[in-house]
Tab-separated table of C-alpha atoms in Angstrom:
chain	number	residue	atom	x	y	z
A	12	UNK	CA	61.873	18.527	193.575
A	13	UNK	CA	63.924	16.369	191.226
A	14	UNK	CA	66.159	16.948	188.386
A	15	UNK	CA	65.474	15.603	184.709
A	16	UNK	CA	68.242	14.067	182.831
A	17	UNK	CA	68.512	17.397	180.749
A	18	UNK	CA	69.195	19.380	184.087
A	19	UNK	CA	65.604	21.108	184.055
A	20	UNK	CA	63.457	20.760	187.068
A	21	UNK	CA	60.510	18.284	187.278
A	22	UNK	CA	57.912	18.266	189.568
A	23	UNK	CA	58.164	14.738	191.598
A	24	UNK	CA	54.803	13.266	191.734
A	25	UNK	CA	53.065	9.757	190.998
A	26	UNK	CA	50.516	9.187	188.488
A	27	UNK	CA	47.632	9.123	190.792
A	28	UNK	CA	48.544	12.458	192.601
A	29	UNK	CA	48.597	14.003	189.300
A	30	UNK	CA	45.149	12.686	188.371
A	31	UNK	CA	43.551	13.608	191.641
A	32	UNK	CA	45.248	17.196	191.134
A	33	UNK	CA	43.759	17.741	187.790
A	34	UNK	CA	40.193	16.585	189.089
A	35	UNK	CA	40.549	18.885	191.863
A	36	UNK	CA	41.608	21.749	189.466
A	37	UNK	CA	38.759	20.890	187.114
A	38	UNK	CA	36.338	21.132	189.942
A	39	UNK	CA	37.646	24.233	191.350
A	40	UNK	CA	37.763	26.026	187.908
A	41	UNK	CA	34.077	25.158	187.479
A	42	UNK	CA	33.270	26.504	191.047
A	43	UNK	CA	34.865	29.799	190.157
A	44	UNK	CA	33.492	30.242	186.679
A	45	UNK	CA	29.976	29.304	187.920
A	46	UNK	CA	30.505	31.925	190.993
A	47	UNK	CA	31.668	34.576	188.532
A	48	UNK	CA	29.325	34.037	185.773
A	49	UNK	CA	26.346	32.758	187.663
A	50	UNK	CA	26.607	34.991	191.126
A	51	UNK	CA	29.011	37.834	190.658
A	52	UNK	CA	28.426	39.343	187.244
A	53	UNK	CA	24.530	38.949	187.667
A	54	UNK	CA	24.743	40.839	191.066
A	55	UNK	CA	26.766	43.621	189.606
A	56	UNK	CA	24.501	43.794	186.368
A	57	UNK	CA	21.188	43.833	188.886
A	58	UNK	CA	22.774	46.769	190.830
A	59	UNK	CA	23.327	48.625	187.734
A	60	UNK	CA	19.827	48.343	186.451
A	61	UNK	CA	18.349	49.579	189.772
A	62	UNK	CA	20.444	52.461	189.417
A	63	UNK	CA	19.467	53.180	185.715
A	64	UNK	CA	23.063	52.328	184.538
A	65	UNK	CA	22.145	48.722	183.218
A	66	UNK	CA	21.368	49.892	179.499
A	67	UNK	CA	25.166	49.918	177.974
A	68	UNK	CA	28.071	47.379	177.469
A	69	UNK	CA	29.196	45.314	180.564
A	70	UNK	CA	30.922	42.460	179.151
A	71	UNK	CA	33.913	43.918	177.048
A	72	UNK	CA	33.530	47.556	179.048
A	73	UNK	CA	37.350	48.043	179.478
A	74	UNK	CA	38.130	47.332	175.804
A	75	UNK	CA	35.046	49.306	174.670
A	76	UNK	CA	36.889	52.703	175.813
A	77	UNK	CA	39.934	51.712	173.213
A	78	UNK	CA	37.247	50.588	170.375
A	79	UNK	CA	35.217	53.856	170.631
A	80	UNK	CA	38.125	56.294	170.856
A	81	UNK	CA	40.043	54.737	168.229
A	82	UNK	CA	37.023	55.012	165.952
A	83	UNK	CA	36.483	58.490	166.729
A	84	UNK	CA	39.884	59.726	166.550
A	85	UNK	CA	40.557	58.067	163.050
A	86	UNK	CA	37.262	59.098	161.848
A	87	UNK	CA	36.930	62.761	163.507
A	88	UNK	CA	40.158	63.212	164.983
A	89	UNK	CA	38.120	63.422	168.022
A	90	UNK	CA	40.714	63.775	171.154
A	91	UNK	CA	40.077	60.638	173.133
A	92	UNK	CA	40.702	62.685	176.402
A	93	UNK	CA	38.011	65.217	175.586
A	94	UNK	CA	35.026	65.660	177.683
A	95	UNK	CA	32.840	64.821	174.686
A	96	UNK	CA	34.764	61.388	174.283
A	97	UNK	CA	34.393	60.634	177.781
A	98	UNK	CA	30.463	61.312	177.663
A	99	UNK	CA	30.461	59.062	174.694
A	100	UNK	CA	32.046	56.200	176.369
A	101	UNK	CA	29.765	56.784	179.391
A	102	UNK	CA	26.651	56.434	177.158
A	103	UNK	CA	28.270	53.324	175.377
A	104	UNK	CA	28.863	51.528	178.882
A	105	UNK	CA	25.707	52.874	181.112
A	106	UNK	CA	23.354	54.081	178.411
A	107	UNK	CA	23.405	57.815	179.853
A	108	UNK	CA	26.281	60.015	180.873
A	109	UNK	CA	27.269	59.979	184.522
A	110	UNK	CA	26.375	62.781	186.870
A	111	UNK	CA	29.319	63.200	189.676
A	112	UNK	CA	26.732	64.618	191.877
A	113	UNK	CA	23.975	61.989	191.672
A	114	UNK	CA	23.907	59.422	194.242
A	115	UNK	CA	24.734	55.741	192.858
A	116	UNK	CA	26.404	56.979	189.974
A	117	UNK	CA	29.862	55.265	189.811
A	118	UNK	CA	32.635	57.467	190.985
A	119	UNK	CA	35.023	56.401	188.269
A	120	UNK	CA	34.099	58.780	185.087
A	121	UNK	CA	35.512	56.153	182.738
A	122	UNK	CA	37.980	58.798	180.986
A	123	UNK	CA	40.118	57.201	178.487
A	124	UNK	CA	43.168	56.255	180.562
A	125	UNK	CA	45.739	54.927	177.910
A	126	UNK	CA	48.135	56.355	175.978
A	127	UNK	CA	47.179	57.756	172.485
A	128	UNK	CA	49.320	55.208	170.770
A	129	UNK	CA	47.096	52.734	172.304
A	130	UNK	CA	44.175	53.623	169.693
A	131	UNK	CA	46.462	53.436	166.782
A	132	UNK	CA	47.721	49.839	167.634
A	133	UNK	CA	44.034	48.779	167.620
A	134	UNK	CA	42.891	51.227	164.703
A	135	UNK	CA	42.253	47.825	162.295
A	136	UNK	CA	39.433	46.632	164.865
A	137	UNK	CA	37.881	50.315	164.994
A	138	UNK	CA	35.382	49.733	162.041
A	139	UNK	CA	33.823	46.277	163.128
A	140	UNK	CA	30.868	46.341	165.530
A	141	UNK	CA	31.780	46.080	168.928
A	142	UNK	CA	29.486	43.186	169.750
A	143	UNK	CA	31.873	41.059	167.358
A	144	UNK	CA	34.827	42.861	168.363
A	145	UNK	CA	34.528	41.866	172.015
A	146	UNK	CA	33.980	38.250	171.169
A	147	UNK	CA	37.453	38.328	169.470
A	148	UNK	CA	39.021	39.967	172.144
A	149	UNK	CA	38.000	37.641	174.769
A	150	UNK	CA	39.276	34.790	172.702
A	151	UNK	CA	42.698	36.410	172.050
A	152	UNK	CA	43.072	37.201	175.617
A	153	UNK	CA	42.173	33.875	176.933
A	154	UNK	CA	44.711	32.314	174.519
A	155	UNK	CA	47.338	35.051	175.266
A	156	UNK	CA	46.803	34.573	179.019
A	157	UNK	CA	47.495	30.672	178.564
A	158	UNK	CA	50.344	31.374	176.554
A	159	UNK	CA	51.759	33.746	178.998
A	160	UNK	CA	51.722	31.055	181.607
A	161	UNK	CA	53.453	28.693	179.239
A	162	UNK	CA	56.231	30.795	178.610
A	163	UNK	CA	56.601	31.528	182.251
A	164	UNK	CA	57.279	27.909	182.967
A	165	UNK	CA	59.743	28.094	180.016
A	166	UNK	CA	61.468	31.014	181.227
A	167	UNK	CA	61.928	29.431	184.912
A	168	UNK	CA	63.012	26.259	183.162
A	169	UNK	CA	60.117	24.354	184.987
A	170	UNK	CA	59.075	21.362	183.404
A	171	UNK	CA	55.862	19.757	184.672
A	172	UNK	CA	54.060	16.573	183.256
A	173	UNK	CA	50.991	17.258	181.045
A	174	UNK	CA	48.513	16.921	183.861
A	175	UNK	CA	50.424	19.296	186.356
A	176	UNK	CA	50.855	21.871	183.694
A	177	UNK	CA	47.014	21.610	183.243
A	178	UNK	CA	46.577	22.184	186.908
A	179	UNK	CA	48.581	25.479	186.438
A	180	UNK	CA	46.786	26.484	183.283
A	181	UNK	CA	43.406	25.750	184.808
A	182	UNK	CA	44.050	27.468	188.061
A	183	UNK	CA	45.524	30.484	186.166
A	184	UNK	CA	42.848	30.754	183.768
A	185	UNK	CA	40.079	30.535	186.434
A	186	UNK	CA	41.640	32.863	188.940
A	187	UNK	CA	39.799	35.982	189.836
A	188	UNK	CA	42.034	38.224	188.134
A	189	UNK	CA	42.033	36.514	184.964
A	190	UNK	CA	38.342	36.013	184.836
A	191	UNK	CA	37.670	39.913	185.680
A	192	UNK	CA	40.068	40.862	182.961
A	193	UNK	CA	38.770	38.460	180.458
A	194	UNK	CA	35.070	39.644	181.115
A	195	UNK	CA	36.291	43.453	180.703
A	196	UNK	CA	38.523	42.852	177.825
A	197	UNK	CA	41.262	44.275	179.851
A	198	UNK	CA	44.372	45.040	177.816
A	199	UNK	CA	46.613	44.450	181.185
A	200	UNK	CA	46.362	40.679	180.194
A	201	UNK	CA	48.008	41.603	176.879
A	202	UNK	CA	50.594	43.506	178.776
A	203	UNK	CA	51.424	40.468	181.250
A	204	UNK	CA	51.887	38.192	177.839
A	205	UNK	CA	54.257	40.859	176.360
A	206	UNK	CA	56.155	40.765	179.264
A	207	UNK	CA	56.439	37.163	179.450
A	208	UNK	CA	57.109	36.932	175.892
A	209	UNK	CA	59.949	39.838	176.291
A	210	UNK	CA	61.757	37.657	179.157
A	211	UNK	CA	61.935	34.385	176.713
A	212	UNK	CA	63.063	36.645	173.930
A	213	UNK	CA	65.784	37.709	176.203
A	214	UNK	CA	66.779	34.604	177.150
A	215	UNK	CA	66.881	33.288	173.658
A	216	UNK	CA	69.162	36.455	173.103
A	217	UNK	CA	66.544	38.107	170.666
A	218	UNK	CA	67.384	41.385	171.976
A	219	UNK	CA	65.549	43.391	169.248
A	220	UNK	CA	62.230	41.542	169.599
A	221	UNK	CA	62.269	41.518	173.463
A	222	UNK	CA	62.900	45.384	173.301
A	223	UNK	CA	59.971	45.771	170.692
A	224	UNK	CA	57.782	43.360	172.864
A	225	UNK	CA	58.411	45.472	175.961
A	226	UNK	CA	57.858	49.136	174.293
A	227	UNK	CA	54.616	47.700	173.287
A	228	UNK	CA	53.572	46.850	176.905
A	229	UNK	CA	53.901	50.550	177.682
A	230	UNK	CA	50.058	50.856	176.638
A	231	UNK	CA	49.847	50.218	180.371
A	232	UNK	CA	53.132	51.844	181.679
A	233	UNK	CA	52.300	51.518	185.415
A	234	UNK	CA	52.599	47.878	184.763
A	235	UNK	CA	56.164	47.527	183.508
A	236	UNK	CA	57.749	50.602	184.411
A	237	UNK	CA	60.000	49.181	187.195
A	238	UNK	CA	60.657	46.047	185.093
A	239	UNK	CA	61.918	48.294	182.160
A	240	UNK	CA	64.136	50.203	184.531
A	241	UNK	CA	65.603	47.149	185.250
A	242	UNK	CA	66.325	45.869	181.831
A	243	UNK	CA	67.693	49.247	180.982
A	244	UNK	CA	70.197	48.746	183.666
A	245	UNK	CA	70.804	45.297	182.646
A	246	UNK	CA	71.562	46.014	179.143
A	247	UNK	CA	74.035	48.767	180.242
A	248	UNK	CA	75.952	46.085	182.184
A	249	UNK	CA	77.145	44.862	179.004
A	250	UNK	CA	76.498	47.109	176.158
A	251	UNK	CA	78.436	45.454	173.495
A	252	UNK	CA	76.206	42.293	173.351
A	253	UNK	CA	72.915	43.792	174.816
A	254	UNK	CA	72.581	47.041	173.012
A	255	UNK	CA	70.000	45.699	170.601
A	256	UNK	CA	67.577	45.466	173.258
A	257	UNK	CA	67.927	49.219	173.995
A	258	UNK	CA	67.640	49.885	170.623
A	259	UNK	CA	64.497	47.702	170.079
A	260	UNK	CA	62.995	49.401	172.892
A	261	UNK	CA	63.371	52.965	172.019
A	262	UNK	CA	63.143	52.802	168.201
A	263	UNK	CA	59.744	50.908	168.867
A	264	UNK	CA	58.466	53.453	171.521
A	265	UNK	CA	59.790	56.561	169.250
A	266	UNK	CA	57.770	55.234	166.345
A	267	UNK	CA	54.563	54.916	168.792
A	268	UNK	CA	55.235	58.243	170.317
A	269	UNK	CA	56.077	60.120	166.739
A	270	UNK	CA	53.008	58.483	165.140
A	271	UNK	CA	50.578	59.593	167.823
A	272	UNK	CA	51.960	62.939	168.232
A	273	UNK	CA	51.615	63.208	164.397
A	274	UNK	CA	47.974	62.671	164.532
A	275	UNK	CA	47.036	64.297	167.997
A	276	UNK	CA	49.858	66.942	168.758
A	277	UNK	CA	48.795	67.671	172.313
A	278	UNK	CA	47.762	64.235	173.587
A	279	UNK	CA	50.651	64.121	176.207
A	280	UNK	CA	49.321	67.027	177.752
A	281	UNK	CA	45.586	65.851	177.794
A	282	UNK	CA	46.741	62.217	178.897
A	283	UNK	CA	48.547	63.593	181.849
A	284	UNK	CA	45.584	65.724	182.727
A	285	UNK	CA	43.407	62.670	182.641
A	286	UNK	CA	45.769	60.806	184.660
A	287	UNK	CA	45.850	63.469	187.408
A	288	UNK	CA	42.217	63.278	187.611
A	289	UNK	CA	41.903	59.904	187.296
A	290	UNK	CA	43.733	59.637	190.909
A	291	UNK	CA	40.966	61.417	192.669
A	292	UNK	CA	38.079	59.010	191.725
A	293	UNK	CA	39.776	55.720	191.500
A	294	UNK	CA	40.581	53.590	194.453
A	295	UNK	CA	44.100	54.358	195.629
A	296	UNK	CA	46.975	51.782	195.615
A	297	UNK	CA	46.861	48.774	198.084
A	298	UNK	CA	49.372	50.056	200.320
A	299	UNK	CA	47.138	53.186	201.124
A	300	UNK	CA	44.036	50.926	201.448
A	301	UNK	CA	46.072	49.095	204.112
A	302	UNK	CA	47.183	51.989	205.930
A	303	UNK	CA	43.802	53.873	205.701
A	304	UNK	CA	41.850	51.598	208.505
A	305	UNK	CA	44.611	52.063	211.175
A	306	UNK	CA	45.911	55.534	210.425
A	307	UNK	CA	43.018	57.452	208.785
A	308	UNK	CA	42.593	58.926	205.442
A	309	UNK	CA	44.924	61.775	206.283
A	310	UNK	CA	48.118	60.245	207.653
A	311	UNK	CA	47.518	57.036	205.296
A	312	UNK	CA	48.155	59.435	202.435
A	313	UNK	CA	51.606	60.562	204.129
A	314	UNK	CA	52.542	57.308	205.047
A	315	UNK	CA	51.754	56.060	201.713
A	316	UNK	CA	54.127	58.394	200.066
A	317	UNK	CA	56.767	57.771	202.458
A	318	UNK	CA	56.485	53.902	201.763
A	319	UNK	CA	56.361	54.172	198.102
A	320	UNK	CA	59.408	56.493	197.917
A	321	UNK	CA	61.245	53.708	200.117
A	322	UNK	CA	59.646	50.943	198.040
A	323	UNK	CA	60.566	52.674	194.417
A	324	UNK	CA	64.050	53.363	196.056
A	325	UNK	CA	64.781	49.894	197.176
A	326	UNK	CA	63.371	48.560	193.575
A	327	UNK	CA	65.691	50.862	191.877
A	328	UNK	CA	68.638	49.780	194.066
A	329	UNK	CA	68.002	46.326	193.784
A	330	UNK	CA	67.648	46.599	190.052
A	331	UNK	CA	70.901	48.283	189.770
A	332	UNK	CA	72.721	45.962	192.307
A	333	UNK	CA	71.699	42.885	190.288
A	334	UNK	CA	72.047	44.523	186.804
A	335	UNK	CA	74.618	41.920	185.633
A	336	UNK	CA	72.745	38.795	186.971
A	337	UNK	CA	72.210	36.213	184.083
A	338	UNK	CA	68.817	35.303	183.100
A	339	UNK	CA	69.172	31.959	184.557
A	340	UNK	CA	70.040	33.102	188.119
A	341	UNK	CA	68.048	33.162	191.093
A	342	UNK	CA	69.661	36.570	191.636
A	343	UNK	CA	67.554	37.904	188.508
A	344	UNK	CA	64.543	36.024	189.402
A	345	UNK	CA	64.087	37.309	192.687
A	346	UNK	CA	65.024	40.836	191.495
A	347	UNK	CA	62.248	40.708	188.718
A	348	UNK	CA	59.253	39.158	190.680
A	349	UNK	CA	60.156	41.628	193.689
A	350	UNK	CA	59.736	44.290	191.406
A	351	UNK	CA	56.422	43.125	189.992
A	352	UNK	CA	55.338	42.508	193.570
A	353	UNK	CA	56.402	46.086	194.494
A	354	UNK	CA	54.168	47.409	191.274
A	355	UNK	CA	51.303	45.823	192.395
A	356	UNK	CA	51.315	47.641	195.857
A	357	UNK	CA	52.446	50.920	194.865
A	358	UNK	CA	51.900	51.849	191.346
A	359	UNK	CA	48.477	50.105	190.470
A	360	UNK	CA	45.245	51.251	191.787
A	361	UNK	CA	43.530	49.469	194.208
A	362	UNK	CA	40.632	48.160	191.845
A	363	UNK	CA	42.820	46.713	189.063
A	364	UNK	CA	43.092	43.082	190.187
A	365	UNK	CA	43.152	42.010	186.626
A	366	UNK	CA	46.917	43.326	186.752
A	367	UNK	CA	47.784	41.203	189.179
A	368	UNK	CA	48.393	38.623	186.604
A	369	UNK	CA	52.095	39.804	186.828
A	370	UNK	CA	52.464	38.160	189.872
A	371	UNK	CA	52.253	34.922	188.243
A	372	UNK	CA	56.185	34.555	187.729
A	373	UNK	CA	56.501	35.018	191.265
A	374	UNK	CA	53.841	32.396	192.445
A	375	UNK	CA	55.529	29.824	190.188
A	376	UNK	CA	59.049	30.885	191.327
A	377	UNK	CA	57.871	30.288	195.097
A	378	UNK	CA	56.151	27.052	194.082
A	379	UNK	CA	59.177	25.977	192.363
A	380	UNK	CA	61.436	26.444	195.115
A	381	UNK	CA	59.099	26.022	198.020
A	382	UNK	CA	61.509	23.480	199.310
A	383	UNK	CA	64.324	26.014	200.005
A	384	UNK	CA	61.237	27.914	202.112
A	385	UNK	CA	59.937	25.194	203.816
A	386	UNK	CA	63.586	24.360	205.102
A	387	UNK	CA	64.198	27.597	205.917
A	388	UNK	CA	63.079	27.969	209.391
A	389	UNK	CA	59.392	28.393	211.351
A	390	UNK	CA	58.575	31.910	209.890
A	391	UNK	CA	58.959	31.048	206.172
A	392	UNK	CA	56.905	27.811	206.719
A	393	UNK	CA	54.437	29.976	208.126
A	394	UNK	CA	54.483	32.762	205.437
A	395	UNK	CA	54.432	29.915	202.713
A	396	UNK	CA	51.389	28.014	204.157
A	397	UNK	CA	49.530	31.756	204.907
A	398	UNK	CA	50.386	32.377	201.340
A	399	UNK	CA	49.005	29.029	200.004
A	400	UNK	CA	45.620	29.560	201.932
A	401	UNK	CA	45.521	33.268	200.567
A	402	UNK	CA	46.119	32.027	197.015
A	403	UNK	CA	43.767	28.958	197.116
A	404	UNK	CA	40.957	30.747	199.227
A	405	UNK	CA	38.756	32.052	196.097
A	406	UNK	CA	38.515	28.671	194.518
A	407	UNK	CA	37.487	27.181	198.270
A	408	UNK	CA	35.055	29.836	198.893
A	409	UNK	CA	33.611	29.702	195.386
A	410	UNK	CA	33.183	26.014	195.726
A	411	UNK	CA	31.418	26.247	199.350
A	412	UNK	CA	29.147	28.999	198.146
A	413	UNK	CA	28.162	26.514	195.040
A	414	UNK	CA	27.576	23.849	197.356
A	415	UNK	CA	25.369	25.829	199.785
A	416	UNK	CA	23.481	27.977	197.284
A	417	UNK	CA	20.332	25.948	197.426
A	418	UNK	CA	19.975	26.223	200.954
A	419	UNK	CA	20.867	29.938	201.276
A	420	UNK	CA	17.936	32.279	201.274
A	421	UNK	CA	18.364	35.100	198.271
A	422	UNK	CA	18.757	37.727	200.676
A	423	UNK	CA	21.768	36.049	202.531
A	424	UNK	CA	23.224	35.138	199.204
A	425	UNK	CA	23.000	38.537	197.852
A	426	UNK	CA	24.558	40.041	201.139
A	427	UNK	CA	27.958	41.598	200.273
A	428	UNK	CA	29.447	40.009	203.124
A	429	UNK	CA	28.693	36.565	201.505
A	430	UNK	CA	28.811	37.097	198.139
A	431	UNK	CA	32.137	38.945	198.296
A	432	UNK	CA	33.711	35.779	200.015
A	433	UNK	CA	35.915	34.721	197.105
A	434	UNK	CA	37.398	37.906	196.776
A	435	UNK	CA	38.325	38.681	200.354
A	436	UNK	CA	41.980	37.629	199.767
A	437	UNK	CA	42.514	39.567	196.632
A	438	UNK	CA	44.231	42.583	198.125
A	439	UNK	CA	46.020	40.446	200.409
A	440	UNK	CA	47.885	38.276	198.028
A	441	UNK	CA	50.521	40.963	196.650
A	442	UNK	CA	51.694	41.518	200.307
A	443	UNK	CA	52.078	37.741	200.937
A	444	UNK	CA	53.724	37.464	197.759
A	445	UNK	CA	56.236	40.342	198.482
A	446	UNK	CA	56.943	39.013	202.222
A	447	UNK	CA	57.837	35.574	200.758
A	448	UNK	CA	60.182	37.085	198.083
A	449	UNK	CA	61.726	39.509	200.472
A	450	UNK	CA	62.362	36.163	202.912
A	451	UNK	CA	64.164	34.503	199.942
A	452	UNK	CA	66.474	37.326	199.998
A	453	UNK	CA	67.822	35.526	203.534
A	454	UNK	CA	68.621	32.235	201.422
A	455	UNK	CA	71.832	31.615	198.979
A	456	UNK	CA	71.624	32.980	195.821
A	457	UNK	CA	72.130	29.908	193.283
A	458	UNK	CA	71.394	29.416	189.646
A	459	UNK	CA	68.038	27.648	188.337
A	460	UNK	CA	70.212	24.667	187.009
A	461	UNK	CA	71.303	23.739	190.851
A	462	UNK	CA	69.242	21.070	192.557
A	463	UNK	CA	66.298	21.916	194.916
């Protein structure tokens, strides 16, 4: 790493290495896009057709729940959490209602999982045909995801030449979480952007705006709950200066909550009931999935509860301990990114890989400060290179499948063990990131402006 004349960090590289990296990134992005759209999605569609579930919306399926429930809530005041609404969603997504007793039907019943104010935020598009809306959502989420990466780079004060910046953008936008989120129209991508925008607003001392953005992110509260706690602690550490963040967050949240209660007075009870049911038919958090194999389902549940409580306690303690950290310090960034890593492992459902985009600031932080890890000893070096392999494996596997595809028999290519090769490290990445972030606490806490 080298410091620029302005004190910000620049990636030390030659013109040739930047050109080579950009070429490789273009090839990797094309391979991943070809895999996702040319192999993975068609295979999923074929399986759904074989089970009589291929007559609904696949592209944009997650946003379809928001669009349909917003339309019905505003037109007929239909409770988005009602069984009638759930059946309408199922018919739109699969062509028929799901039968939990029918072999082959998805376990996920696709009940509306968002707070009711999510529908109010998106009501302007409820009157537009979904075929048009989903294209708009794809374009908007694509732009917001790219903008989010740029905001994280700015927040970290890490400046790259345009070629290396293009490499970062290409890899972020072609990552499996991004492609999965874009195809489904997942609002987790919007939340990831709002989180990045909120941090940048805080750094610019636009506290009211930062609070407002973070309040809107509660459309998926499981993604930002720990960070919200940290920022509230951070606000209390200097109330006189930072109270506008508190006011911006709670005033916006109160407006969202009050408006939705005025439209649907009992939605909170219905939402909580839906969330409790949701836990029974969706994949558990990643920590449970990891523990189930060695411990079995019964003991894995108990161990998960213990580890989740321990993880959340550690998160709250770290948030409180570093509540006064400045936004340009490693103490802040280590705390912030560690909270996001804990979130992906303990609070997010196992299938919510698209929500792993909140790991981007952690990955960028580790990449920017890789010199410290590589010089810190054998264990962090091994962890770092293991993390690099886990991170880049999807592109390597997608490229290999693309090259070998003409020579592989269709039945071999369609085999789950082969087709899922690029997805094998999706569940491992949060754990590797968490381990690397935890190791960085062993090094001296310094500010971003100090040399690497």
